[in-house]
Short mmCIF file of C-alpha atoms in Angstrom, two decimals:
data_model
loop_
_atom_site.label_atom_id
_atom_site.label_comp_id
_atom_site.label_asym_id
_atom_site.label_seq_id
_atom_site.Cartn_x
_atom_site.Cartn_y
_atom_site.Cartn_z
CA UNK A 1 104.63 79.03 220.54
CA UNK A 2 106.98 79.32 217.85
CA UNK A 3 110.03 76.95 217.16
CA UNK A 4 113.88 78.05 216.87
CA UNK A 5 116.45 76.31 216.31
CA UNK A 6 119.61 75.50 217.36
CA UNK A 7 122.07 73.19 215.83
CA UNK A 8 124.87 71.36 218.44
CA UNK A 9 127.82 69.14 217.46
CA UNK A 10 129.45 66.79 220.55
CA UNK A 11 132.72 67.45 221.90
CA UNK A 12 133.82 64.53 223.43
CA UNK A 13 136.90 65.96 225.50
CA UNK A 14 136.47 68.83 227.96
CA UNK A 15 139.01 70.93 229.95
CA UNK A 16 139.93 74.25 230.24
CA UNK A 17 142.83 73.84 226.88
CA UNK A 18 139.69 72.41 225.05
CA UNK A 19 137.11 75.18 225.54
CA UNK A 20 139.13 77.98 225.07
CA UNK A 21 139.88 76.34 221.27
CA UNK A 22 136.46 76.46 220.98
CA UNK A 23 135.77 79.81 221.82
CA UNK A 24 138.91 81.00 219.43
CA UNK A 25 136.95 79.03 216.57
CA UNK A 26 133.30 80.33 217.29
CA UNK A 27 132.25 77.78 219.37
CA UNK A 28 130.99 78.19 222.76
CA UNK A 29 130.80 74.82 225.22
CA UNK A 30 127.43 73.53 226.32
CA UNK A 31 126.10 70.74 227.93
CA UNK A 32 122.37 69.35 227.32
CA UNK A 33 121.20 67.40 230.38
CA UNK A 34 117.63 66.61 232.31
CA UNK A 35 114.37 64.63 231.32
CA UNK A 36 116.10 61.04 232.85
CA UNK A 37 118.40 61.52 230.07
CA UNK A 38 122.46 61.57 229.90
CA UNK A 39 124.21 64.52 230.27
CA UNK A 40 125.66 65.59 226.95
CA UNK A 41 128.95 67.78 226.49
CA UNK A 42 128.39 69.94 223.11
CA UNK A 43 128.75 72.91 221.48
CA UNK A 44 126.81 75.28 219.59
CA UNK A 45 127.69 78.17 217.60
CA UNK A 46 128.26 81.60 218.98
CA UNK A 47 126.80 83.85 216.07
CA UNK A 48 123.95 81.46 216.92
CA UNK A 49 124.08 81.50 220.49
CA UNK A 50 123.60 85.20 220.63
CA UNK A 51 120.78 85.13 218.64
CA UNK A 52 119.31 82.98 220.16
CA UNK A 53 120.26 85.53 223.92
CA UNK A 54 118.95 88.45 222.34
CA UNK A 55 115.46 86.95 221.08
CA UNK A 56 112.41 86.34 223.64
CA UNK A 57 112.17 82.12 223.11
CA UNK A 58 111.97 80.20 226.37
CA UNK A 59 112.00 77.15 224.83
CA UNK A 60 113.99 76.19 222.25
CA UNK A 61 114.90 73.31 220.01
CA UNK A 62 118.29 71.76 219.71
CA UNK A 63 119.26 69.62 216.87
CA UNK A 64 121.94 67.10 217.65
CA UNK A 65 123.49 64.25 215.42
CA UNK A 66 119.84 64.22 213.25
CA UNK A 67 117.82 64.43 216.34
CA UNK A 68 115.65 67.22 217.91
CA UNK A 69 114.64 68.09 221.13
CA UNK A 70 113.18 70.65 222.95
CA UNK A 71 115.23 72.29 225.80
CA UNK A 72 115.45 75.88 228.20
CA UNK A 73 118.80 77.54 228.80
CA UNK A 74 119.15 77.04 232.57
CA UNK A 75 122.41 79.06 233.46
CA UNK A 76 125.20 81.34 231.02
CA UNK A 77 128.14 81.82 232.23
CA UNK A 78 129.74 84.94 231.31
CA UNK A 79 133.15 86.56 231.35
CA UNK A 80 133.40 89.38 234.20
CA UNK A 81 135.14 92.05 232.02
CA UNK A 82 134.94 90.57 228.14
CA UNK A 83 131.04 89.82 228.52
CA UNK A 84 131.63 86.81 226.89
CA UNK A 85 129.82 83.63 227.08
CA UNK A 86 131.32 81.07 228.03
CA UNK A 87 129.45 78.40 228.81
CA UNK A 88 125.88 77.36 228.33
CA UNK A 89 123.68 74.87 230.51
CA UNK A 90 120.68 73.69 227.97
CA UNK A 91 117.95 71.56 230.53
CA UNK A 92 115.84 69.26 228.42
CA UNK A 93 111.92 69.34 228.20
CA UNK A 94 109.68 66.71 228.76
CA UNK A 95 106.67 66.95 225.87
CA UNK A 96 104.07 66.37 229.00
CA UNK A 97 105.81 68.20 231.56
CA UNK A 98 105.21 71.33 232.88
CA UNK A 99 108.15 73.77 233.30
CA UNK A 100 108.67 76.94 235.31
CA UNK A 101 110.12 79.34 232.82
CA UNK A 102 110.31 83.33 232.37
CA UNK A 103 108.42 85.17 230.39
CA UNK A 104 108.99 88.87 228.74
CA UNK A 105 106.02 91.28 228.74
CA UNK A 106 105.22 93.14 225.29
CA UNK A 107 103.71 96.41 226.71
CA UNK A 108 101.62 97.25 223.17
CA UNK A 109 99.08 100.51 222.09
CA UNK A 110 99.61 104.39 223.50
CA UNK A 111 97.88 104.88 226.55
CA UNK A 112 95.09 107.52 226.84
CA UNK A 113 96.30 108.89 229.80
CA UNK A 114 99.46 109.37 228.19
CA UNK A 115 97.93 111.27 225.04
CA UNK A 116 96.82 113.65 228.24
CA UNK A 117 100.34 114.15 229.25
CA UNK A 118 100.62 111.42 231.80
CA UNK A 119 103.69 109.35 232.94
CA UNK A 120 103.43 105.61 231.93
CA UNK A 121 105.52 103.76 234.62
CA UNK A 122 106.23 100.03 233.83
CA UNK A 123 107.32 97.92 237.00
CA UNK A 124 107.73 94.33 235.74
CA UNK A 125 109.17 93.22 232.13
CA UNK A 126 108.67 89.60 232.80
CA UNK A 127 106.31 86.94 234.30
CA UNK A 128 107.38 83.73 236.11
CA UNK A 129 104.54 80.88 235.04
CA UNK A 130 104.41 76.85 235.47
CA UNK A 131 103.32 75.65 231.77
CA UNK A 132 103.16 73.28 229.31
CA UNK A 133 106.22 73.44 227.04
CA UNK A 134 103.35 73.12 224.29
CA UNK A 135 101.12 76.23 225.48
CA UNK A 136 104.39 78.72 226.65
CA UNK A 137 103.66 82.11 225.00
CA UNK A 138 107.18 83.40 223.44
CA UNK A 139 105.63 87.22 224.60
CA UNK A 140 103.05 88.33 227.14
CA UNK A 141 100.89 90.92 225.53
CA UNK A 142 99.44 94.16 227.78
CA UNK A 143 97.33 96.30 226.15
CA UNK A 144 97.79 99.88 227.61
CA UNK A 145 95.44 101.51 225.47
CA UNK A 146 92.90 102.16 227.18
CA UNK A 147 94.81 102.94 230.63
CA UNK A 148 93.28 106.70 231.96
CA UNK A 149 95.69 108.92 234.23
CA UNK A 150 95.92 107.14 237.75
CA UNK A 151 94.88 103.82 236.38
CA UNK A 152 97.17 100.43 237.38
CA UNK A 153 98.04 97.60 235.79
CA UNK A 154 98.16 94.19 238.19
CA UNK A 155 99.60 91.00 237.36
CA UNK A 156 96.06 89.41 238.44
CA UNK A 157 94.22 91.41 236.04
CA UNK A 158 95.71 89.23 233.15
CA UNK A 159 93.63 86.66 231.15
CA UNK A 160 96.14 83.86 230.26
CA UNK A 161 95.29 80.45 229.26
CA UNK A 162 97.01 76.75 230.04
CA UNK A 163 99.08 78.47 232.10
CA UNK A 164 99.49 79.26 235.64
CA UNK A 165 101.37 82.47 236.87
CA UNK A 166 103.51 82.37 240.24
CA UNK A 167 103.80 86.03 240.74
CA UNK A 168 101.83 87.90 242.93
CA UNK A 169 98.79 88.81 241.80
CA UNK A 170 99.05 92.38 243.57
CA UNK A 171 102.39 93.03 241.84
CA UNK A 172 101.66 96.21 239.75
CA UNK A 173 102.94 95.54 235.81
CA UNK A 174 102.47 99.44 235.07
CA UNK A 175 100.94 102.27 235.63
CA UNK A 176 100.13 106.03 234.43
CA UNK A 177 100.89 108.94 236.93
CA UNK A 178 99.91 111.98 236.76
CA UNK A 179 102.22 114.98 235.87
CA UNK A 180 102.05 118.71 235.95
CA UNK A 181 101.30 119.04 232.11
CA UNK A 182 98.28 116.57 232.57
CA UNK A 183 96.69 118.12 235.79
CA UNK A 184 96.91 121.21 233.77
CA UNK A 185 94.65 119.37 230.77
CA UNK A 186 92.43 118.06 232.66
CA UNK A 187 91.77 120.90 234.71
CA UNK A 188 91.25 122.99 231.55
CA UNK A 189 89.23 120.46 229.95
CA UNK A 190 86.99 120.55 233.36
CA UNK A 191 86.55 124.29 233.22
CA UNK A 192 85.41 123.98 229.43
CA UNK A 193 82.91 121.49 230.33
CA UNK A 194 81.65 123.68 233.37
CA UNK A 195 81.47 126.39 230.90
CA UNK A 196 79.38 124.64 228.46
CA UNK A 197 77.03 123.22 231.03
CA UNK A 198 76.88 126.65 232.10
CA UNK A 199 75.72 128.34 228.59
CA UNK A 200 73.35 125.48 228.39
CA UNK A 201 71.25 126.10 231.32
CA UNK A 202 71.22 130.01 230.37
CA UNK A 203 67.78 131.08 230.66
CA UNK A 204 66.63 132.32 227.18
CA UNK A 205 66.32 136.60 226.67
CA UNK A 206 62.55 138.06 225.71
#
């Protein structure tokens, strides 16, 4: 797992007055709480902050007043028309705890069956999982390479170590359907192998 992070600074008023100057000066109100720790009002940059939205980390580190620790954003609150955040709840991380977190897939390669003129389908983008904070993978990886036309993609046909995922195991991740253009390959690749199979068991003139 890699490591990002995020610096915080303590605001020690809160209030509606208080947040929105905050917000007008690129700021956006948080609060750090969990682990039999304090809650603790902050605020972290928003440039930041929506880097931090936009990239795949589950688990991230915040530094406040010298001091790191590892957290996951539990909730954003966001403004109904602006799409602005607003507020951020950051829940701490115990090193030797495990945590139930959400995890993007990483769909990676060009399918066979796609090279043929099939339809790759993907049903799921991300994976629920109970983990170490240590052993969280910031991606899951699915190889679709090798994935013929008709062929299906389950979340219990994933390998994953130290880590234990709580979706179904029948839930399909992806899969390649067949379309017109690739019944019409394969059917044309069938008739050239008939063809040759025929010529080959020609018997011989003379």
């Amino acid at each position: 797992m890699s490591e990002v992070i995020i610096s915080a600074q303590k605001r020690e008023t809160a209030g509606t007055s208080i947040s929105r100057s905050l917000r007008r000066n690129g700021r956006v109100p948080a609060v750090v709480y969990g682990a039999n720790n304090d809650a603790v009002a902050v605020s972290v940059d928003r440039l930041e902050l929506g880097r931090l939205l936009r990239s795949d980390f589950s688990v991230i580190t915040i530094e406040l007043d010298g001091k790191k620790e590892q957290a996951v954003i539990k909730e954003v609150q966001v403004h109904p028309v602006r799409s602005d955040v607003l507020h951020v709840d950051f829940m701490r991380v115990a090193a030797g705890s495990e945590i139930k977190v959400t995890v993007p897939i990483n769909y990676t390669g060009e399918s066979a069956g796609v090279k043929l003129g099939g339809l790759l389908s993907i049903m799921k983008n991300e994976l629920t999982m109970q983990v170490l904070p240590k052993n969280m993978p910031d991606t899951i990886e699915v190889d679709i390479t090798d994935m013929e036309i008709g062929d299906v993609v389950r979340v219990g046909d994933l390998d994953l170590k130290d880590v234990t995922i709580l979706d179904d195991p029948a839930v399909m991740l992806c899969q390649v359907h067949v379309t017109r253009k690739a019944a019409e390959t394969l059917s044309e690749e069938e008739e050239e192998a008939a063809a040759e199979a025929e010529d080959g068991e020609a018997p011989e003139e003379g």
